[in-house]
Amino acid sequence: MSLTIGVDVGGTKVAAGVVDEQGRILEKLRRPTPSTDPEETAGAIADLVGRLKAEHRDVVAVGLGAAGFVDESRSVVLFAPNLAWRDEPIKDKVEQRVGLPVVVENDANAMAWGEARFGAGRGERYLVCITLGTGIGGGIIVDGRLYRGRYGIGAEFGHIRVVPDGRRCGCGNRGCWEQYASGNALAHEARDLARVNPGWAARMIELSGGSPEVITGLAVSQAAREGDPAALECFQSVAEWTGQGMADLAATLDPGAFIIGGGLSAVADLLLEPIKKAFANAVTGHGHRRLADVRVAELGPDAGIVGAADLARQ
Ligand SMILES: [Zn+2]
């Protein structure tokens, strides 16, 4: 049986796992990312791969998933916002260090592939994966294949503009979808609410140590779990924006299922039903078409490792 290694390269940590043909992780290692120096980042990846390879002799290839733009040849990271990678030839660098073939993939694409093959998307050939974390990551599966676009950087739908002259986004534009439907959006919504109506937002402010300015998504989630109506109102807003954006994507892509992953999927019990409702309300042609399923991701934080490892096998 052939084994591959999947690596999830984040801004703060690198996680790597040996994965078998059924998508099972046999062993996993992690270490902090030396994110400011490209050579040290490559060295950290090679270190983890080398240690795993020493224990598992049958490893035949490596898949790297990283947050950023990956070129169409899947070898160069053009730009990674959380790392010092600019036109970084990471495939060559890691191959030289570890002596195994390496493929590079955008992290959200890797997660989408993992879910499509072994998680919530099993058996469905048309999928849209939405990773609701600090921002929105996206992955599209068309006819059972990962859709990457002509230049490798498709499915960045967190930056579709949904509000003209809306909230500022890290990408330089205003009104991007991820400013209204993500973990950061949840906190943003709560802080806005707390500023104009601190009495109504009292529980979220209390959970954040007394200041409306530092309310986190975690505090909103905790308050919502307690039934706090102000927190639930923030969840409702994020769910409505998520469903609206999904309706727009369905107008173009008509998937069989949406898979919701990322940090916010941990509070799927609070989000899933309102998202489904908002999606059904917003989708064009409702009543005259089959609606895409809306499912929660199944592989959790390991989806990127499993997906990258499987892409290395393809
Ligand atoms: Zn943006």
PDB file of C-alpha atoms and ligand atoms in Angstrom:
ATOM      1  CA  MET A   1       0.000   0.000   0.000  1.00  0.00           C
ATOM      2  CA  SER A   2       1.380   3.424  -0.904  1.00  0.00           C
ATOM      3  CA  LEU A   3       1.571   6.152   1.702  1.00  0.00           C
ATOM      4  CA  THR A   4       1.903   9.875   1.166  1.00  0.00           C
ATOM      5  CA  ILE A   5       2.609  12.792   3.472  1.00  0.00           C
ATOM      6  CA  GLY A   6       0.307  15.792   3.670  1.00  0.00           C
ATOM      7  CA  VAL A   7       1.630  19.049   5.082  1.00  0.00           C
ATOM      8  CA  ASP A   8      -0.467  21.983   6.237  1.00  0.00           C
ATOM      9  CA  VAL A   9       1.711  25.102   6.252  1.00  0.00           C
ATOM     10  CA  GLY A  10       0.093  27.820   8.339  1.00  0.00           C
ATOM     11  CA  GLY A  11       1.329  31.183   9.520  1.00  0.00           C
ATOM     12  CA  THR A  12       1.938  29.923  13.062  1.00  0.00           C
ATOM     13  CA  LYS A  13       2.427  26.159  12.746  1.00  0.00           C
ATOM     14  CA  VAL A  14       3.384  23.458  10.272  1.00  0.00           C
ATOM     15  CA  ALA A  15       1.500  20.156  10.663  1.00  0.00           C
ATOM     16  CA  ALA A  16       2.382  17.044   8.693  1.00  0.00           C
ATOM     17  CA  GLY A  17       0.851  13.585   8.599  1.00  0.00           C
ATOM     18  CA  VAL A  18       1.402  10.217   6.952  1.00  0.00           C
ATOM     19  CA  VAL A  19      -1.829   9.306   5.159  1.00  0.00           C
ATOM     20  CA  ASP A  20      -2.911   6.000   3.650  1.00  0.00           C
ATOM     21  CA  GLU A  21      -5.073   5.356   0.570  1.00  0.00           C
ATOM     22  CA  GLN A  22      -8.263   5.451   2.656  1.00  0.00           C
ATOM     23  CA  GLY A  23      -7.474   8.927   3.970  1.00  0.00           C
ATOM     24  CA  ARG A  24      -6.455   7.713   7.423  1.00  0.00           C
ATOM     25  CA  ILE A  25      -3.680   9.590   9.235  1.00  0.00           C
ATOM     26  CA  LEU A  26      -1.164   7.077  10.608  1.00  0.00           C
ATOM     27  CA  GLU A  27       1.112   9.564  12.346  1.00  0.00           C
ATOM     28  CA  LYS A  28       1.117  13.309  12.736  1.00  0.00           C
ATOM     29  CA  LEU A  29       3.774  15.830  13.773  1.00  0.00           C
ATOM     30  CA  ARG A  30       3.775  19.579  14.159  1.00  0.00           C
ATOM     31  CA  ARG A  31       6.114  22.458  14.956  1.00  0.00           C
ATOM     32  CA  PRO A  32       6.006  26.266  14.928  1.00  0.00           C
ATOM     33  CA  THR A  33       6.432  27.970  11.539  1.00  0.00           C
ATOM     34  CA  PRO A  34       9.540  30.133  11.152  1.00  0.00           C
ATOM     35  CA  SER A  35       7.363  32.390   8.999  1.00  0.00           C
ATOM     36  CA  THR A  36       9.672  35.349   8.379  1.00  0.00           C
ATOM     37  CA  ASP A  37      12.476  33.481   6.568  1.00  0.00           C
ATOM     38  CA  PRO A  38      11.617  31.410   3.456  1.00  0.00           C
ATOM     39  CA  GLU A  39      14.700  29.169   3.854  1.00  0.00           C
ATOM     40  CA  GLU A  40      13.794  28.344   7.446  1.00  0.00           C
ATOM     41  CA  THR A  41      10.174  27.679   6.467  1.00  0.00           C
ATOM     42  CA  ALA A  42      11.347  25.187   3.823  1.00  0.00           C
ATOM     43  CA  GLY A  43      13.718  23.691   6.404  1.00  0.00           C
ATOM     44  CA  ALA A  44      10.896  23.215   8.929  1.00  0.00           C
ATOM     45  CA  ILE A  45       8.739  21.439   6.323  1.00  0.00           C
ATOM     46  CA  ALA A  46      11.661  19.200   5.319  1.00  0.00           C
ATOM     47  CA  ASP A  47      12.382  18.413   8.960  1.00  0.00           C
ATOM     48  CA  LEU A  48       8.856  17.104   9.603  1.00  0.00           C
ATOM     49  CA  VAL A  49       8.759  15.176   6.306  1.00  0.00           C
ATOM     50  CA  GLY A  50      12.185  13.652   7.033  1.00  0.00           C
ATOM     51  CA  ARG A  51      11.138  12.482  10.487  1.00  0.00           C
ATOM     52  CA  LEU A  52       7.916  10.913   9.181  1.00  0.00           C
ATOM     53  CA  LYS A  53       9.703   9.300   6.239  1.00  0.00           C
ATOM     54  CA  ALA A  54      12.239   7.711   8.577  1.00  0.00           C
ATOM     55  CA  GLU A  55       9.386   5.901  10.370  1.00  0.00           C
ATOM     56  CA  HIS A  56       7.313   5.034   7.278  1.00  0.00           C
ATOM     57  CA  ARG A  57       9.481   3.650   4.491  1.00  0.00           C
ATOM     58  CA  ASP A  58       6.578   3.303   2.030  1.00  0.00           C
ATOM     59  CA  VAL A  59       6.031   7.049   1.625  1.00  0.00           C
ATOM     60  CA  VAL A  60       6.089   7.884  -2.108  1.00  0.00           C
ATOM     61  CA  ALA A  61       5.172  11.578  -2.374  1.00  0.00           C
ATOM     62  CA  VAL A  62       4.443  14.775  -0.472  1.00  0.00           C
ATOM     63  CA  GLY A  63       1.547  17.253  -0.800  1.00  0.00           C
ATOM     64  CA  LEU A  64       1.902  20.742   0.640  1.00  0.00           C
ATOM     65  CA  GLY A  65      -1.130  22.880   1.393  1.00  0.00           C
ATOM     66  CA  ALA A  66      -0.502  26.563   2.065  1.00  0.00           C
ATOM     67  CA  ALA A  67      -2.657  29.654   2.440  1.00  0.00           C
ATOM     68  CA  GLY A  68      -1.848  31.660  -0.638  1.00  0.00           C
ATOM     69  CA  PHE A  69      -1.820  31.799  -4.420  1.00  0.00           C
ATOM     70  CA  VAL A  70      -0.264  28.694  -5.978  1.00  0.00           C
ATOM     71  CA  ASP A  71       0.708  28.821  -9.665  1.00  0.00           C
ATOM     72  CA  GLU A  72      -0.887  26.536 -12.241  1.00  0.00           C
ATOM     73  CA  SER A  73       2.089  24.156 -12.300  1.00  0.00           C
ATOM     74  CA  ARG A  74       1.523  23.573  -8.554  1.00  0.00           C
ATOM     75  CA  SER A  75       5.154  24.317  -7.717  1.00  0.00           C
ATOM     76  CA  VAL A  76       5.483  28.020  -6.883  1.00  0.00           C
ATOM     77  CA  VAL A  77       3.641  29.952  -4.179  1.00  0.00           C
ATOM     78  CA  LEU A  78       3.113  33.354  -5.796  1.00  0.00           C
ATOM     79  CA  PHE A  79       1.988  35.090  -2.635  1.00  0.00           C
ATOM     80  CA  ALA A  80       1.190  33.961   0.899  1.00  0.00           C
ATOM     81  CA  PRO A  81      -0.212  36.657   3.204  1.00  0.00           C
ATOM     82  CA  ASN A  82       0.943  34.954   6.440  1.00  0.00           C
ATOM     83  CA  LEU A  83       4.398  33.837   5.280  1.00  0.00           C
ATOM     84  CA  ALA A  84       7.410  35.559   3.692  1.00  0.00           C
ATOM     85  CA  TRP A  85       6.718  33.692   0.433  1.00  0.00           C
ATOM     86  CA  ARG A  86       6.733  35.813  -2.749  1.00  0.00           C
ATOM     87  CA  ASP A  87       7.238  33.785  -5.954  1.00  0.00           C
ATOM     88  CA  GLU A  88       8.634  31.058  -3.721  1.00  0.00           C
ATOM     89  CA  PRO A  89       9.741  27.884  -5.595  1.00  0.00           C
ATOM     90  CA  ILE A  90       8.738  25.735  -2.632  1.00  0.00           C
ATOM     91  CA  LYS A  91       8.251  22.512  -4.611  1.00  0.00           C
ATOM     92  CA  ASP A  92      11.887  22.490  -5.766  1.00  0.00           C
ATOM     93  CA  LYS A  93      13.218  23.526  -2.366  1.00  0.00           C
ATOM     94  CA  VAL A  94      11.410  20.760  -0.499  1.00  0.00           C
ATOM     95  CA  GLU A  95      12.103  18.122  -3.173  1.00  0.00           C
ATOM     96  CA  GLN A  96      15.831  18.840  -2.945  1.00  0.00           C
ATOM     97  CA  ARG A  97      15.750  18.494   0.814  1.00  0.00           C
ATOM     98  CA  VAL A  98      13.601  15.351   1.141  1.00  0.00           C
ATOM     99  CA  GLY A  99      14.185  13.429  -2.111  1.00  0.00           C
ATOM    100  CA  LEU A 100      10.478  12.808  -2.810  1.00  0.00           C
ATOM    101  CA  PRO A 101       8.135  14.296  -5.435  1.00  0.00           C
ATOM    102  CA  VAL A 102       6.198  17.263  -4.053  1.00  0.00           C
ATOM    103  CA  VAL A 103       2.961  18.937  -5.187  1.00  0.00           C
ATOM    104  CA  VAL A 104       1.790  22.270  -3.811  1.00  0.00           C
ATOM    105  CA  GLU A 105      -1.835  23.275  -3.382  1.00  0.00           C
ATOM    106  CA  ASN A 106      -3.797  26.139  -1.903  1.00  0.00           C
ATOM    107  CA  ASP A 107      -4.862  25.133   1.624  1.00  0.00           C
ATOM    108  CA  ALA A 108      -8.602  25.634   1.053  1.00  0.00           C
ATOM    109  CA  ASN A 109      -8.381  23.557  -2.141  1.00  0.00           C
ATOM    110  CA  ALA A 110      -6.580  20.825  -0.199  1.00  0.00           C
ATOM    111  CA  MET A 111      -9.298  20.848   2.473  1.00  0.00           C
ATOM    112  CA  ALA A 112     -12.007  20.729  -0.201  1.00  0.00           C
ATOM    113  CA  TRP A 113     -10.327  17.749  -1.804  1.00  0.00           C
ATOM    114  CA  GLY A 114     -10.004  15.954   1.528  1.00  0.00           C
ATOM    115  CA  GLU A 115     -13.709  16.455   2.255  1.00  0.00           C
ATOM    116  CA  ALA A 116     -14.677  15.472  -1.292  1.00  0.00           C
ATOM    117  CA  ARG A 117     -12.714  12.223  -1.162  1.00  0.00           C
ATOM    118  CA  PHE A 118     -13.060  11.114   2.446  1.00  0.00           C
ATOM    119  CA  GLY A 119     -15.398  13.511   4.276  1.00  0.00           C
ATOM    120  CA  ALA A 120     -18.785  15.185   3.905  1.00  0.00           C
ATOM    121  CA  GLY A 121     -18.570  15.266   0.102  1.00  0.00           C
ATOM    122  CA  ARG A 122     -18.126  11.522  -0.505  1.00  0.00           C
ATOM    123  CA  GLY A 123     -20.133  10.380  -3.514  1.00  0.00           C
ATOM    124  CA  GLU A 124     -21.010  13.893  -4.729  1.00  0.00           C
ATOM    125  CA  ARG A 125     -19.212  15.053  -7.896  1.00  0.00           C
ATOM    126  CA  TYR A 126     -20.238  18.733  -7.788  1.00  0.00           C
ATOM    127  CA  LEU A 127     -19.229  20.477  -4.588  1.00  0.00           C
ATOM    128  CA  VAL A 128     -18.510  23.886  -3.221  1.00  0.00           C
ATOM    129  CA  CYS A 129     -16.526  23.983   0.038  1.00  0.00           C
ATOM    130  CA  ILE A 130     -16.619  27.117   2.121  1.00  0.00           C
ATOM    131  CA  THR A 131     -14.099  27.459   4.930  1.00  0.00           C
ATOM    132  CA  LEU A 132     -15.366  29.960   7.463  1.00  0.00           C
ATOM    133  CA  GLY A 133     -12.326  30.922   9.539  1.00  0.00           C
ATOM    134  CA  THR A 134     -10.778  34.327  10.093  1.00  0.00           C
ATOM    135  CA  GLY A 135     -11.769  34.898   6.453  1.00  0.00           C
ATOM    136  CA  ILE A 136     -13.398  32.657   3.844  1.00  0.00           C
ATOM    137  CA  GLY A 137     -11.501  29.991   1.958  1.00  0.00           C
ATOM    138  CA  GLY A 138     -13.050  28.225  -0.988  1.00  0.00           C
ATOM    139  CA  GLY A 139     -12.744  25.079  -3.021  1.00  0.00           C
ATOM    140  CA  ILE A 140     -14.740  23.898  -6.029  1.00  0.00           C
ATOM    141  CA  ILE A 141     -15.096  20.308  -7.243  1.00  0.00           C
ATOM    142  CA  VAL A 142     -16.512  19.938 -10.761  1.00  0.00           C
ATOM    143  CA  ASP A 143     -17.325  16.473 -12.100  1.00  0.00           C
ATOM    144  CA  GLY A 144     -15.136  14.889  -9.425  1.00  0.00           C
ATOM    145  CA  ARG A 145     -12.111  17.080 -10.112  1.00  0.00           C
ATOM    146  CA  LEU A 146     -10.660  20.029  -8.266  1.00  0.00           C
ATOM    147  CA  TYR A 147     -11.360  23.196 -10.241  1.00  0.00           C
ATOM    148  CA  ARG A 148      -8.306  25.448 -10.018  1.00  0.00           C
ATOM    149  CA  GLY A 149      -8.883  28.009 -12.791  1.00  0.00           C
ATOM    150  CA  ARG A 150      -6.566  28.853 -15.674  1.00  0.00           C
ATOM    151  CA  TYR A 151      -3.804  30.269 -13.464  1.00  0.00           C
ATOM    152  CA  GLY A 152      -4.319  28.133 -10.385  1.00  0.00           C
ATOM    153  CA  ILE A 153      -5.920  30.780  -8.207  1.00  0.00           C
ATOM    154  CA  GLY A 154      -9.660  30.210  -8.634  1.00  0.00           C
ATOM    155  CA  ALA A 155     -12.260  29.769  -5.890  1.00  0.00           C
ATOM    156  CA  GLU A 156     -11.160  32.810  -3.867  1.00  0.00           C
ATOM    157  CA  PHE A 157     -14.775  33.690  -3.337  1.00  0.00           C
ATOM    158  CA  GLY A 158     -14.234  35.334   0.048  1.00  0.00           C
ATOM    159  CA  HIS A 159     -13.379  38.425  -1.971  1.00  0.00           C
ATOM    160  CA  ILE A 160     -16.550  38.677  -4.003  1.00  0.00           C
ATOM    161  CA  ARG A 161     -17.874  42.129  -3.209  1.00  0.00           C
ATOM    162  CA  VAL A 162     -21.270  41.832  -1.548  1.00  0.00           C
ATOM    163  CA  VAL A 163     -21.621  45.364  -0.145  1.00  0.00           C
ATOM    164  CA  PRO A 164     -20.676  48.402  -2.249  1.00  0.00           C
ATOM    165  CA  ASP A 165     -18.426  50.664  -0.120  1.00  0.00           C
ATOM    166  CA  GLY A 166     -18.739  48.157   2.740  1.00  0.00           C
ATOM    167  CA  ARG A 167     -16.259  47.142   5.421  1.00  0.00           C
ATOM    168  CA  ARG A 168     -12.582  47.318   4.565  1.00  0.00           C
ATOM    169  CA  CYS A 169     -10.914  44.011   3.681  1.00  0.00           C
ATOM    170  CA  GLY A 170      -7.275  42.962   4.062  1.00  0.00           C
ATOM    171  CA  CYS A 171      -7.136  42.517   0.277  1.00  0.00           C
ATOM    172  CA  GLY A 172      -7.430  46.270  -0.225  1.00  0.00           C
ATOM    173  CA  ASN A 173     -11.031  46.334  -1.425  1.00  0.00           C
ATOM    174  CA  ARG A 174     -14.193  47.079   0.490  1.00  0.00           C
ATOM    175  CA  GLY A 175     -17.313  45.024   1.080  1.00  0.00           C
ATOM    176  CA  CYS A 176     -15.848  41.546   0.464  1.00  0.00           C
ATOM    177  CA  TRP A 177     -18.028  38.585   1.437  1.00  0.00           C
ATOM    178  CA  GLU A 178     -15.584  37.434   4.128  1.00  0.00           C
ATOM    179  CA  GLN A 179     -16.082  40.722   5.974  1.00  0.00           C
ATOM    180  CA  TYR A 180     -19.711  39.672   6.575  1.00  0.00           C
ATOM    181  CA  ALA A 181     -19.576  35.877   6.765  1.00  0.00           C
ATOM    182  CA  SER A 182     -16.623  34.517   8.786  1.00  0.00           C
ATOM    183  CA  GLY A 183     -15.259  34.255  12.315  1.00  0.00           C
ATOM    184  CA  ASN A 184     -13.920  37.788  12.050  1.00  0.00           C
ATOM    185  CA  ALA A 185     -17.280  38.986  10.752  1.00  0.00           C
ATOM    186  CA  LEU A 186     -18.987  37.493  13.809  1.00  0.00           C
ATOM    187  CA  ALA A 187     -16.698  39.456  16.134  1.00  0.00           C
ATOM    188  CA  HIS A 188     -17.036  42.590  14.000  1.00  0.00           C
ATOM    189  CA  GLU A 189     -20.812  42.361  14.189  1.00  0.00           C
ATOM    190  CA  ALA A 190     -20.690  41.941  17.989  1.00  0.00           C
ATOM    191  CA  ARG A 191     -18.354  44.921  18.450  1.00  0.00           C
ATOM    192  CA  ASP A 192     -20.580  47.122  16.295  1.00  0.00           C
ATOM    193  CA  LEU A 193     -23.578  46.058  18.318  1.00  0.00           C
ATOM    194  CA  ALA A 194     -21.776  46.597  21.645  1.00  0.00           C
ATOM    195  CA  ARG A 195     -20.712  50.110  20.676  1.00  0.00           C
ATOM    196  CA  VAL A 196     -24.201  51.317  19.863  1.00  0.00           C
ATOM    197  CA  ASN A 197     -26.082  49.237  22.422  1.00  0.00           C
ATOM    198  CA  PRO A 198     -23.793  48.136  25.288  1.00  0.00           C
ATOM    199  CA  GLY A 199     -26.723  47.207  27.512  1.00  0.00           C
ATOM    200  CA  TRP A 200     -28.088  44.739  24.959  1.00  0.00           C
ATOM    201  CA  ALA A 201     -24.568  43.332  24.391  1.00  0.00           C
ATOM    202  CA  ALA A 202     -23.714  43.194  28.118  1.00  0.00           C
ATOM    203  CA  ARG A 203     -23.064  39.446  28.284  1.00  0.00           C
ATOM    204  CA  MET A 204     -20.622  39.461  25.352  1.00  0.00           C
ATOM    205  CA  ILE A 205     -18.827  42.490  26.827  1.00  0.00           C
ATOM    206  CA  GLU A 206     -18.602  40.753  30.202  1.00  0.00           C
ATOM    207  CA  LEU A 207     -17.132  37.605  28.598  1.00  0.00           C
ATOM    208  CA  SER A 208     -14.516  39.774  26.876  1.00  0.00           C
ATOM    209  CA  GLY A 209     -13.225  41.350  30.079  1.00  0.00           C
ATOM    210  CA  GLY A 210     -15.380  44.478  30.011  1.00  0.00           C
ATOM    211  CA  SER A 211     -14.437  46.131  26.735  1.00  0.00           C
ATOM    212  CA  PRO A 212     -16.682  46.186  23.649  1.00  0.00           C
ATOM    213  CA  GLU A 213     -13.596  46.728  21.466  1.00  0.00           C
ATOM    214  CA  VAL A 214     -12.047  43.332  22.208  1.00  0.00           C
ATOM    215  CA  ILE A 215     -15.076  41.046  21.808  1.00  0.00           C
ATOM    216  CA  THR A 216     -13.910  37.852  20.094  1.00  0.00           C
ATOM    217  CA  GLY A 217     -15.770  35.282  18.060  1.00  0.00           C
ATOM    218  CA  LEU A 218     -15.237  32.881  20.955  1.00  0.00           C
ATOM    219  CA  ALA A 219     -17.061  35.194  23.379  1.00  0.00           C
ATOM    220  CA  VAL A 220     -19.945  35.556  20.915  1.00  0.00           C
ATOM    221  CA  SER A 221     -20.143  31.765  20.581  1.00  0.00           C
ATOM    222  CA  GLN A 222     -20.128  31.221  24.331  1.00  0.00           C
ATOM    223  CA  ALA A 223     -22.834  33.834  24.884  1.00  0.00           C
ATOM    224  CA  ALA A 224     -24.919  32.358  22.067  1.00  0.00           C
ATOM    225  CA  ARG A 225     -24.654  28.916  23.664  1.00  0.00           C
ATOM    226  CA  GLU A 226     -26.081  30.410  26.840  1.00  0.00           C
ATOM    227  CA  GLY A 227     -29.008  31.702  24.776  1.00  0.00           C
ATOM    228  CA  ASP A 228     -27.958  35.354  24.888  1.00  0.00           C
ATOM    229  CA  PRO A 229     -30.237  37.084  22.347  1.00  0.00           C
ATOM    230  CA  ALA A 230     -27.649  39.695  21.318  1.00  0.00           C
ATOM    231  CA  ALA A 231     -25.111  36.998  20.476  1.00  0.00           C
ATOM    232  CA  LEU A 232     -27.743  35.012  18.599  1.00  0.00           C
ATOM    233  CA  GLU A 233     -28.516  38.153  16.615  1.00  0.00           C
ATOM    234  CA  CYS A 234     -24.827  38.304  15.548  1.00  0.00           C
ATOM    235  CA  PHE A 235     -24.979  34.636  14.487  1.00  0.00           C
ATOM    236  CA  GLN A 236     -28.141  35.362  12.533  1.00  0.00           C
ATOM    237  CA  SER A 237     -26.403  38.139  10.614  1.00  0.00           C
ATOM    238  CA  VAL A 238     -23.430  35.911   9.703  1.00  0.00           C
ATOM    239  CA  ALA A 239     -25.777  33.073   8.717  1.00  0.00           C
ATOM    240  CA  GLU A 240     -27.820  35.346   6.466  1.00  0.00           C
ATOM    241  CA  TRP A 241     -24.744  36.678   4.690  1.00  0.00           C
ATOM    242  CA  THR A 242     -23.391  33.162   4.312  1.00  0.00           C
ATOM    243  CA  GLY A 243     -26.649  31.912   2.809  1.00  0.00           C
ATOM    244  CA  GLN A 244     -26.878  34.904   0.473  1.00  0.00           C
ATOM    245  CA  GLY A 245     -23.348  34.291  -0.816  1.00  0.00           C
ATOM    246  CA  MET A 246     -24.096  30.595  -1.297  1.00  0.00           C
ATOM    247  CA  ALA A 247     -27.165  31.491  -3.337  1.00  0.00           C
ATOM    248  CA  ASP A 248     -24.952  33.632  -5.585  1.00  0.00           C
ATOM    249  CA  LEU A 249     -22.475  30.776  -5.965  1.00  0.00           C
ATOM    250  CA  ALA A 250     -25.323  28.355  -6.727  1.00  0.00           C
ATOM    251  CA  ALA A 251     -26.490  30.698  -9.501  1.00  0.00           C
ATOM    252  CA  THR A 252     -23.126  30.134 -11.198  1.00  0.00           C
ATOM    253  CA  LEU A 253     -22.026  26.664 -10.133  1.00  0.00           C
ATOM    254  CA  ASP A 254     -25.205  24.710  -9.277  1.00  0.00           C
ATOM    255  CA  PRO A 255     -23.432  22.296  -6.894  1.00  0.00           C
ATOM    256  CA  GLY A 256     -24.994  19.165  -5.426  1.00  0.00           C
ATOM    257  CA  ALA A 257     -23.737  20.139  -1.980  1.00  0.00           C
ATOM    258  CA  PHE A 258     -22.080  22.925  -0.060  1.00  0.00           C
ATOM    259  CA  ILE A 259     -19.669  21.858   2.656  1.00  0.00           C
ATOM    260  CA  ILE A 260     -19.140  24.289   5.510  1.00  0.00           C
ATOM    261  CA  GLY A 261     -15.757  23.915   7.212  1.00  0.00           C
ATOM    262  CA  GLY A 262     -13.258  26.051   9.104  1.00  0.00           C
ATOM    263  CA  GLY A 263     -13.302  27.362  12.676  1.00  0.00           C
ATOM    264  CA  LEU A 264     -16.968  28.364  12.562  1.00  0.00           C
ATOM    265  CA  SER A 265     -18.009  24.802  11.736  1.00  0.00           C
ATOM    266  CA  ALA A 266     -17.330  24.090  15.434  1.00  0.00           C
ATOM    267  CA  VAL A 267     -20.524  26.046  16.147  1.00  0.00           C
ATOM    268  CA  ALA A 268     -22.428  24.440  13.300  1.00  0.00           C
ATOM    269  CA  ASP A 269     -25.285  23.610  15.674  1.00  0.00           C
ATOM    270  CA  LEU A 270     -25.918  27.375  15.943  1.00  0.00           C
ATOM    271  CA  LEU A 271     -25.270  28.183  12.286  1.00  0.00           C
ATOM    272  CA  LEU A 272     -26.386  25.358  10.040  1.00  0.00           C
ATOM    273  CA  GLU A 273     -30.162  25.746  10.202  1.00  0.00           C
ATOM    274  CA  PRO A 274     -30.120  29.567   9.814  1.00  0.00           C
ATOM    275  CA  ILE A 275     -27.657  29.207   6.903  1.00  0.00           C
ATOM    276  CA  LYS A 276     -29.904  26.645   5.181  1.00  0.00           C
ATOM    277  CA  LYS A 277     -32.915  28.898   5.638  1.00  0.00           C
ATOM    278  CA  ALA A 278     -31.091  31.992   4.339  1.00  0.00           C
ATOM    279  CA  PHE A 279     -29.765  30.029   1.357  1.00  0.00           C
ATOM    280  CA  ALA A 280     -33.219  28.700   0.458  1.00  0.00           C
ATOM    281  CA  ASN A 281     -34.730  32.187   0.771  1.00  0.00           C
ATOM    282  CA  ALA A 282     -32.090  33.805  -1.411  1.00  0.00           C
ATOM    283  CA  VAL A 283     -31.554  31.207  -4.122  1.00  0.00           C
ATOM    284  CA  THR A 284     -32.939  32.093  -7.510  1.00  0.00           C
ATOM    285  CA  GLY A 285     -35.710  29.879  -8.889  1.00  0.00           C
ATOM    286  CA  HIS A 286     -36.646  28.478  -5.476  1.00  0.00           C
ATOM    287  CA  GLY A 287     -39.459  25.982  -5.880  1.00  0.00           C
ATOM    288  CA  HIS A 288     -38.426  25.149  -9.429  1.00  0.00           C
ATOM    289  CA  ARG A 289     -35.029  23.556  -8.827  1.00  0.00           C
ATOM    290  CA  ARG A 290     -33.388  21.030  -6.559  1.00  0.00           C
ATOM    291  CA  LEU A 291     -31.554  22.758  -3.767  1.00  0.00           C
ATOM    292  CA  ALA A 292     -27.958  21.888  -2.955  1.00  0.00           C
ATOM    293  CA  ASP A 293     -27.451  20.048   0.322  1.00  0.00           C
ATOM    294  CA  VAL A 294     -25.732  22.060   3.017  1.00  0.00           C
ATOM    295  CA  ARG A 295     -23.398  19.872   5.077  1.00  0.00           C
ATOM    296  CA  VAL A 296     -20.876  20.390   7.834  1.00  0.00           C
ATOM    297  CA  ALA A 297     -17.283  19.315   7.121  1.00  0.00           C
ATOM    298  CA  GLU A 298     -16.339  15.986   8.719  1.00  0.00           C
ATOM    299  CA  LEU A 299     -12.541  15.936   8.805  1.00  0.00           C
ATOM    300  CA  GLY A 300     -12.041  18.997  11.031  1.00  0.00           C
ATOM    301  CA  PRO A 301      -8.586  20.544  11.154  1.00  0.00           C
ATOM    302  CA  ASP A 302      -7.052  17.440   9.508  1.00  0.00           C
ATOM    303  CA  ALA A 303      -8.845  18.009   6.180  1.00  0.00           C
ATOM    304  CA  GLY A 304      -5.910  19.975   4.755  1.00  0.00           C
ATOM    305  CA  ILE A 305      -3.380  17.258   5.586  1.00  0.00           C
ATOM    306  CA  VAL A 306      -5.580  14.469   4.220  1.00  0.00           C
ATOM    307  CA  GLY A 307      -6.422  16.416   1.057  1.00  0.00           C
ATOM    308  CA  ALA A 308      -2.847  17.501   0.322  1.00  0.00           C
ATOM    309  CA  ALA A 309      -1.615  13.934   0.850  1.00  0.00           C
ATOM    310  CA  ASP A 310      -4.236  12.541  -1.530  1.00  0.00           C
ATOM    311  CA  LEU A 311      -3.488  15.177  -4.185  1.00  0.00           C
ATOM    312  CA  ALA A 312       0.154  14.062  -4.058  1.00  0.00           C
ATOM    313  CA  ARG A 313      -1.054  10.549  -4.939  1.00  0.00           C
ATOM    314  CA  GLN A 314      -3.227  11.602  -7.910  1.00  0.00           C
TER     315      GLN A 314
HETATM  316 ZN    ZN B   1     -11.245  41.186   0.128  1.00  0.00          ZN
END
